[in-house]
Amino acid sequence: MLPLSPSTISSSSLDTKDAESAKTIGSPESLSPDEAARDCDSYLPFEIPGAVLLTAPSISVLRQAANDVCNRINSDTSYSNQFIIVSNISQPLQEQLGGDRNPLEVPYRLTLDAQRQQVVIRIMPSGAHERLTQSFTGELIEKLLDMGIRPRAYTLNAATRYQGRTCAKEADQSLTPSRDTFSDNEWPSLVIETGLSESEAQLRADVYWWFSNSDYQVNVVILFHIQRSPERRVTIKLYSLRPTTPRITRGLNAEAQRTLLSNPPLPQADSSIVLRHSEVHEIIITSRDVQNAPLELEFESVMRRHPAPNTREKNITFTAEDLAVCCSHVFLES
């Protein structure tokens, strides 16, 4: 294994003793909600606790760091960091990371700010993460087929990169309803993100990014949080943002930020934006049971149209049994 270069600052070396001299980013309490909201807006999230920091790395150094993070996550359930933050990234390395091939040799998702030469890499820890996303997506396809909706009526975008105001971002999976005319800039209606439960704060910030940068074309974001200790479980959180006015003002935008960043969410009774936040109706799956099912997706939010009359089209419902099957890979993995 190649040693890290002097230009590299890392919080995830293989030896625990190195952690004392490693530089980490802040603590979960280091940002106020207002500061976090500004971070979301500018986007790149350089306040991720425990993230690995790299400065102007070579591809070999970055690959080593990615494999280090992946190996530690898969060998130590107490290790929870998924993120590598890279500053001063070279143009050739940006192109390698954003290309069709995988230069890091482990699964990852990319957030890239080319102008500032900054990158956030989220390492996908194990096959269970990928299989959970794929299993849920497959169940969604089956339910749409049962309604008579064929795959030609939508596209599944997997890790397609979407360009926001200041940076580009990939989801684990997303769905875009088909239209008569297609634009390269078309945003999905539904986004799925899967991560360790310890990454929840960052995934919550990602939720706002999808809503805001798409100008609220993204209607639904589903977060799957995998907790590995002391007991394995999956927590599902559903975010659904539905504007009831045709124009999103700066004030409403700020209100949506505060709602996503507060815990519990702020009251929305008099708001012109209705933000349904599934922390109010949290779904928890363990190897023994499923609490607070079902998970229901509004048909109109997903397909961007009303259900057709006299058809089987309706809201998309995932029962407790459906969710247990989708999450079974998490509990089977050693």
mmCIF file of N, CA, C and O in Angstrom, residues 8 58 65-67 90 102 125 149 152 154 156 158 164 166 170 175 197 209 217 257 266 272 287 307:
data_model
loop_
_atom_site.group_PDB
_atom_site.id
_atom_site.type_symbol
_atom_site.label_atom_id
_atom_site.label_comp_id
_atom_site.label_asym_id
_atom_site.label_seq_id
_atom_site.Cartn_x
_atom_site.Cartn_y
_atom_site.Cartn_z
ATOM 1 N N THR A 8 -1.236 15.247 2.145
ATOM 2 C CA THR A 8 -2.487 14.602 2.529
ATOM 3 C C THR A 8 -2.712 14.710 4.032
ATOM 4 O O THR A 8 -1.825 14.396 4.812
ATOM 5 N N SER A 58 -2.687 12.751 -5.788
ATOM 6 C CA SER A 58 -2.598 12.002 -7.034
ATOM 7 C C SER A 58 -3.701 10.958 -7.038
ATOM 8 O O SER A 58 -4.326 10.691 -6.012
ATOM 9 N N ALA A 65 -6.790 6.117 -0.236
ATOM 10 C CA ALA A 65 -7.671 6.646 0.804
ATOM 11 C C ALA A 65 -9.072 6.058 0.682
ATOM 12 O O ALA A 65 -9.697 5.701 1.694
ATOM 13 N N ALA A 66 -9.574 5.933 -0.542
ATOM 14 C CA ALA A 66 -10.908 5.371 -0.757
ATOM 15 C C ALA A 66 -10.959 3.917 -0.310
ATOM 16 O O ALA A 66 -11.930 3.485 0.339
ATOM 17 N N ASN A 67 -9.939 3.146 -0.650
ATOM 18 C CA ASN A 67 -9.909 1.745 -0.232
ATOM 19 C C ASN A 67 -9.746 1.625 1.277
ATOM 20 O O ASN A 67 -10.315 0.720 1.895
ATOM 21 N N SER A 90 -6.956 18.473 -9.286
ATOM 22 C CA SER A 90 -6.526 18.817 -10.637
ATOM 23 C C SER A 90 -7.628 18.521 -11.656
ATOM 24 O O SER A 90 -8.496 17.681 -11.420
ATOM 25 N N ASN A 102 -14.358 3.496 -13.127
ATOM 26 C CA ASN A 102 -14.225 3.740 -11.698
ATOM 27 C C ASN A 102 -12.741 3.736 -11.330
ATOM 28 O O ASN A 102 -12.153 2.670 -11.133
ATOM 29 N N PRO A 125 -20.258 1.794 1.379
ATOM 30 C CA PRO A 125 -19.472 0.869 2.192
ATOM 31 C C PRO A 125 -19.499 -0.587 1.771
ATOM 32 O O PRO A 125 -18.510 -1.285 1.890
ATOM 33 N N ILE A 149 -48.090 0.926 -15.900
ATOM 34 C CA ILE A 149 -47.084 1.918 -16.313
ATOM 35 C C ILE A 149 -45.818 1.187 -16.723
ATOM 36 O O ILE A 149 -45.160 0.526 -15.905
ATOM 37 N N ARG A 152 -41.030 2.525 -20.377
ATOM 38 C CA ARG A 152 -40.845 3.639 -21.313
ATOM 39 C C ARG A 152 -41.474 4.941 -20.810
ATOM 40 O O ARG A 152 -41.206 6.009 -21.359
ATOM 41 N N TYR A 154 -40.816 6.293 -17.988
ATOM 42 C CA TYR A 154 -39.878 6.967 -17.083
ATOM 43 C C TYR A 154 -38.477 6.448 -17.357
ATOM 44 O O TYR A 154 -38.289 5.443 -18.055
ATOM 45 N N LEU A 156 -34.766 5.507 -15.221
ATOM 46 C CA LEU A 156 -34.028 5.374 -13.973
ATOM 47 C C LEU A 156 -32.604 5.832 -14.230
ATOM 48 O O LEU A 156 -31.955 5.376 -15.177
ATOM 49 N N ALA A 158 -29.837 6.096 -12.006
ATOM 50 C CA ALA A 158 -28.709 5.589 -11.214
ATOM 51 C C ALA A 158 -27.818 6.743 -10.779
ATOM 52 O O ALA A 158 -28.303 7.709 -10.191
ATOM 53 N N GLY A 164 -25.981 21.564 -10.296
ATOM 54 C CA GLY A 164 -26.691 22.566 -9.524
ATOM 55 C C GLY A 164 -26.111 23.939 -9.748
ATOM 56 O O GLY A 164 -25.390 24.179 -10.718
ATOM 57 N N THR A 166 -23.824 25.646 -8.013
ATOM 58 C CA THR A 166 -22.374 25.784 -7.859
ATOM 59 C C THR A 166 -21.634 24.469 -8.012
ATOM 60 O O THR A 166 -20.411 24.479 -8.110
ATOM 61 N N GLU A 170 -24.383 13.454 -7.597
ATOM 62 C CA GLU A 170 -24.958 12.171 -7.982
ATOM 63 C C GLU A 170 -25.827 11.628 -6.856
ATOM 64 O O GLU A 170 -25.499 11.773 -5.680
ATOM 65 N N LEU A 175 -35.547 8.772 -10.405
ATOM 66 C CA LEU A 175 -36.530 8.464 -11.444
ATOM 67 C C LEU A 175 -37.007 9.766 -12.080
ATOM 68 O O LEU A 175 -37.331 10.725 -11.374
ATOM 69 N N SER A 197 -26.210 5.412 9.202
ATOM 70 C CA SER A 197 -27.025 6.301 10.032
ATOM 71 C C SER A 197 -26.210 7.465 10.577
ATOM 72 O O SER A 197 -26.744 8.549 10.798
ATOM 73 N N TRP A 209 -30.348 20.185 -0.910
ATOM 74 C CA TRP A 209 -29.661 20.452 -2.179
ATOM 75 C C TRP A 209 -30.540 20.033 -3.364
ATOM 76 O O TRP A 209 -30.669 20.772 -4.337
ATOM 77 N N GLN A 217 -38.072 21.026 -8.777
ATOM 78 C CA GLN A 217 -38.540 20.010 -9.716
ATOM 79 C C GLN A 217 -38.453 18.622 -9.089
ATOM 80 O O GLN A 217 -39.223 17.726 -9.454
ATOM 81 N N GLN A 257 -35.361 25.648 4.156
ATOM 82 C CA GLN A 257 -34.073 25.314 4.752
ATOM 83 C C GLN A 257 -34.206 25.080 6.242
ATOM 84 O O GLN A 257 -33.729 24.088 6.789
ATOM 85 N N LEU A 266 -39.983 22.566 11.893
ATOM 86 C CA LEU A 266 -40.813 23.681 12.326
ATOM 87 C C LEU A 266 -42.241 23.526 11.844
ATOM 88 O O LEU A 266 -42.497 22.912 10.816
ATOM 89 N N SER A 272 -46.785 28.685 2.606
ATOM 90 C CA SER A 272 -47.189 28.450 1.226
ATOM 91 C C SER A 272 -46.478 27.246 0.639
ATOM 92 O O SER A 272 -46.718 26.865 -0.502
ATOM 93 N N SER A 287 -34.386 -6.959 11.915
ATOM 94 C CA SER A 287 -34.498 -8.340 11.441
ATOM 95 C C SER A 287 -35.765 -9.001 11.977
ATOM 96 O O SER A 287 -36.170 -10.056 11.478
ATOM 97 N N PRO A 307 -53.248 10.612 -11.544
ATOM 98 C CA PRO A 307 -53.596 9.258 -12.008
ATOM 99 C C PRO A 307 -54.676 9.331 -13.084
ATOM 100 O O PRO A 307 -55.621 10.115 -12.980
#
